[in-house]
Amino acid sequence: MIRMVNNYQGPWSLLDDLVSMQDDFNRLFDDRNGVSRFGRRSYPPVNVWQSADSVIVDAELPGVDPNAVEISVVDGALTLSGKRAGELDQAETVHQRERQEGEFSRTIQLPYRVDADKVLATYRNGVLRVTLPRAESDKPKRIQVKAA
Amino acid sequence: MTQGTDVLSPERGTVESQEVNRVTAVCTPAVDIVERRDDVLLTVDLPGVDDGALEVNVENGILTIAGQSRLESVQGFEPVYREHVAVAYRRVLRLSDRLNPAGITAHLRQGVLRLAVPKREEIKARRVPISAG
């Protein structure tokens, strides 16, 4: 479960990871560091919320330029895609490499049809929030019953 | 999974987001560690953490990164699908005595913490001048 990709053991170690038993335990249950690249778990992790009028999708995308994320809505599904760049190019020596990098794409089925022209996206502290208003044509309508 | 959050103060949320922001897990954040000529650069993913909820401490050569993530308010919404929760991030690293903890710089941007730990002067790489002749 613990991945130490490229775990460099030099002639002397600059940084030793003090991973406690507690951390190991948590990793077993909260394996959010992912495997190298975006294997096994879908990326990015999302929370989806809904009300009668709109859907909110919060995606954890730390360090990703929000303008470089492609957000598209097709047939009641939201797709987020983009690229997460690594920062290892400026390195002389890589000691530890756990952060995910590379291209990602994830499609989320929405609970109802949305108005693609009114989708709003904000980005704060590495979390992308996409707000998708329900399509007018999809909203439940109350039919007035006329008294006889 | 609720224990082990002792390094962090409890809830920071407003009333409507308290339930959403109840810390339910301690999480070890992913870190990249690269060595450059004059320093060591640590890059740590801390999505949902703002600078007021982050603490970086160095004591006796032990670097501790502790932060608490906070989910944005979703008042009036109900959860459909949930993959991330408010967590207490914690990572502890031992610095070599070849590094200079007094010179650490830290920047948090877009949920990513970048720490630069300078090497001590005496071990920085130096170009050795070669005299011709």
XYZ file of C-alpha atoms in Angstrom:
281
model
C 0.000 0.000 0.000
C 2.849 2.364 0.669
C 4.474 3.479 -2.487
C 7.936 4.855 -2.496
C 8.457 5.295 -6.167
C 11.995 6.284 -6.905
C 12.862 6.085 -3.276
C 16.409 7.274 -3.531
C 18.827 6.036 -0.919
C 21.852 8.196 -1.295
C 25.147 8.134 0.548
C 23.363 10.175 3.170
C 19.708 10.811 3.495
C 18.522 14.392 3.518
C 15.056 13.566 4.705
C 13.802 10.506 6.461
C 10.124 9.944 6.516
C 8.860 9.317 9.994
C 5.877 7.242 9.121
C 4.213 6.096 12.264
C 2.031 3.084 12.739
C -0.886 5.456 12.797
C -0.008 6.736 9.360
C 0.349 3.243 7.980
C -3.020 2.418 9.412
C -4.564 5.465 7.826
C -3.017 4.735 4.492
C -4.742 1.387 4.476
C -8.086 3.062 4.832
C -7.487 6.350 3.152
C -5.437 5.418 0.188
C -5.667 8.777 -1.461
C -2.058 9.082 -2.455
C -2.893 6.774 -5.287
C -0.570 4.584 -7.190
C 1.902 6.089 -9.573
C -0.056 7.538 -12.446
C -3.785 7.381 -12.120
C -4.299 3.706 -11.721
C -6.867 1.932 -9.646
C -8.820 4.898 -8.350
C -10.637 7.380 -10.475
C -9.052 10.784 -10.661
C -9.881 13.374 -9.596
C -11.831 12.360 -6.483
C -15.191 14.093 -6.446
C -18.091 14.919 -4.189
C -21.471 15.380 -5.818
C -24.334 17.280 -4.208
C -27.785 17.992 -5.499
C -30.757 20.190 -4.776
C -34.021 20.527 -6.671
C -32.465 23.168 -8.926
C -28.794 22.355 -9.358
C -25.934 19.918 -8.974
C -22.569 20.731 -7.428
C -19.466 18.706 -8.270
C -16.373 19.356 -6.145
C -13.177 17.857 -7.578
C -9.863 17.764 -5.740
C -7.304 19.058 -8.214
C -4.475 20.631 -6.229
C -1.920 22.533 -8.253
C -3.853 22.301 -11.495
C -4.328 25.477 -13.506
C -8.125 25.822 -13.491
C -8.058 27.440 -16.918
C -6.468 24.317 -18.331
C -9.233 22.016 -17.114
C -11.717 21.093 -19.799
C -15.265 20.962 -18.510
C -17.884 19.516 -20.822
C -21.462 18.410 -20.455
C -22.875 15.871 -22.877
C -26.094 13.908 -22.463
C -26.468 14.466 -18.744
C -22.860 13.599 -17.955
C -20.078 15.917 -16.844
C -16.525 15.287 -18.028
C -13.474 16.878 -16.419
C -10.187 16.448 -18.216
C -6.777 18.025 -18.173
C -3.204 17.479 -17.255
C -1.377 17.612 -14.000
C 2.172 18.701 -14.520
C 4.997 17.398 -12.407
C 7.677 19.549 -10.894
C 10.470 17.095 -11.110
C 12.133 18.589 -14.144
C 13.978 21.117 -12.046
C 15.439 18.412 -9.865
C 18.952 17.182 -9.751
C 18.009 14.191 -7.675
C 14.548 12.780 -7.039
C 14.262 11.463 -3.495
C 10.572 10.721 -3.330
C 7.781 10.827 -5.826
C 4.246 10.246 -4.625
C 2.163 12.997 -6.204
C 0.152 11.990 -9.200
C 0.905 13.543 -12.510
C -0.108 13.152 -16.092
C -3.351 13.388 -17.996
C -6.700 12.723 -16.398
C -10.283 12.445 -17.541
C -13.309 11.606 -15.519
C -16.969 11.444 -16.459
C -19.682 11.789 -13.846
C -23.298 10.896 -14.509
C -25.553 13.705 -13.330
C -28.870 13.039 -11.582
C -30.826 15.096 -14.134
C -30.395 17.123 -17.296
C -28.585 20.431 -16.852
C -28.348 23.663 -18.789
C -24.866 23.466 -20.288
C -24.833 27.189 -21.053
C -25.208 28.127 -17.406
C -22.520 25.906 -15.898
C -20.315 27.806 -13.464
C -16.843 26.798 -12.289
C -14.755 28.193 -9.434
C -11.422 27.096 -8.024
C -10.200 27.536 -4.494
C -7.416 25.902 -2.468
C -6.968 23.225 -5.080
C -10.632 22.261 -5.264
C -12.605 22.840 -8.442
C -16.320 23.433 -7.920
C -18.634 23.038 -10.885
C -22.216 24.195 -10.411
C -24.702 22.865 -12.958
C -28.223 24.324 -12.973
C -31.040 21.973 -13.814
C -32.467 22.396 -17.286
C -35.804 24.214 -17.261
C -37.323 21.505 -19.428
C -36.316 18.914 -16.833
C -37.813 20.619 -13.800
C -40.897 18.984 -12.401
C -44.000 20.994 -13.164
C -47.034 21.255 -11.049
C -50.197 20.765 -13.012
C -53.063 22.851 -11.844
C -56.184 20.839 -11.463
C -59.224 22.842 -12.321
C -62.233 22.362 -10.194
C -65.157 21.040 -12.114
C -10.306 7.080 12.558
C -11.307 10.103 14.603
C -8.358 9.830 16.957
C -4.963 11.158 16.136
C -6.130 14.646 15.301
C -4.531 16.071 18.409
C -2.173 18.312 16.469
C -5.047 20.298 15.097
C -7.682 22.421 16.626
C -11.170 21.000 16.209
C -13.823 22.263 13.852
C -13.334 25.548 12.109
C -16.523 25.561 10.122
C -19.417 27.913 10.202
C -22.662 26.606 11.602
C -24.090 25.360 8.360
C -20.931 23.632 7.271
C -19.910 22.097 10.545
C -21.283 18.701 9.762
C -19.654 18.662 6.360
C -16.351 19.731 7.846
C -16.249 17.283 10.707
C -12.811 15.748 10.469
C -13.238 12.028 10.092
C -9.797 10.923 8.974
C -6.140 11.619 9.380
C -4.476 11.565 6.019
C -0.857 11.322 4.965
C -0.478 13.787 2.100
C 1.455 12.828 -1.015
C 4.852 14.497 -1.206
C 7.509 14.866 -3.863
C 11.019 15.474 -2.594
C 13.636 16.663 -5.033
C 17.127 17.867 -4.448
C 18.474 20.864 -6.270
C 21.912 22.427 -6.192
C 21.388 24.597 -3.130
C 18.274 23.209 -1.492
C 15.752 20.431 -1.155
C 12.264 21.145 -2.480
C 9.248 19.453 -0.939
C 5.932 19.619 -2.779
C 2.923 18.521 -0.760
C -0.669 18.099 -1.982
C -3.062 19.677 0.514
C -6.358 20.163 -1.332
C -8.926 22.169 0.594
C -6.396 23.646 3.027
C -6.035 27.397 3.240
C -3.072 29.102 4.837
C -4.904 29.785 8.078
C -5.381 26.059 8.610
C -1.808 25.030 7.909
C 1.070 24.684 10.327
C 4.646 23.939 9.428
C 7.013 23.444 12.335
C 10.629 22.465 12.700
C 11.892 21.354 16.043
C 15.069 19.427 16.770
C 15.445 18.623 13.117
C 11.918 17.225 12.785
C 9.733 18.912 10.195
C 6.009 18.606 10.824
C 3.399 19.604 8.269
C -0.142 19.684 9.648
C -3.170 21.089 7.905
C -6.903 20.726 7.973
C -8.954 20.709 4.839
C -12.297 22.390 4.700
C -15.064 21.655 2.286
C -16.959 24.525 0.731
C -20.454 25.138 1.977
C -23.261 23.127 0.419
C -26.187 24.495 2.358
C -29.485 23.248 1.007
C -27.880 20.414 -0.945
C -27.908 16.744 -0.240
C -24.998 14.402 -0.906
C -25.269 12.157 -3.955
C -21.781 10.770 -4.090
C -18.851 11.279 -1.784
C -15.181 10.491 -2.245
C -13.456 13.114 -0.175
C -14.108 14.430 3.291
C -12.579 17.076 5.505
C -9.352 15.536 6.767
C -6.449 16.351 9.018
C -3.309 16.096 6.941
C -0.145 15.235 8.775
C 3.346 14.418 7.610
C 6.482 14.245 9.710
C 9.947 14.227 8.205
C 13.381 14.197 9.754
C 15.765 16.723 8.288
C 19.378 15.797 7.821
C 21.819 17.936 9.774
C 23.220 18.899 6.401
C 20.153 21.044 5.868
C 19.577 24.459 7.414
C 16.100 24.530 8.992
C 16.396 28.238 9.812
C 16.271 29.091 6.129
C 13.098 27.194 5.166
C 10.649 29.044 2.978
C 7.020 27.922 2.548
C 4.402 28.831 -0.030
C 0.873 27.494 -0.219
C -0.895 27.996 -3.512
C -3.833 26.209 -5.117
C -3.786 23.530 -2.453
C -0.111 22.724 -2.945
C 2.551 23.502 -0.338
C 6.093 24.110 -1.553
C 8.859 24.065 1.011
C 12.443 24.898 0.120
C 14.960 23.718 2.685
C 18.394 25.175 2.006
C 21.518 23.102 2.359
C 24.080 24.320 4.808
C 26.640 26.560 3.216
C 29.487 24.142 3.691
C 27.862 21.392 1.662
C 26.514 23.399 -1.246
C 27.936 22.346 -4.534
C 30.713 24.605 -5.619
C 32.368 25.023 -8.916
C 36.056 24.543 -8.398
C 38.022 27.057 -10.378
C 40.666 25.496 -12.554
C 43.715 27.554 -13.174
C 45.236 27.293 -16.575
C 48.888 26.991 -16.997
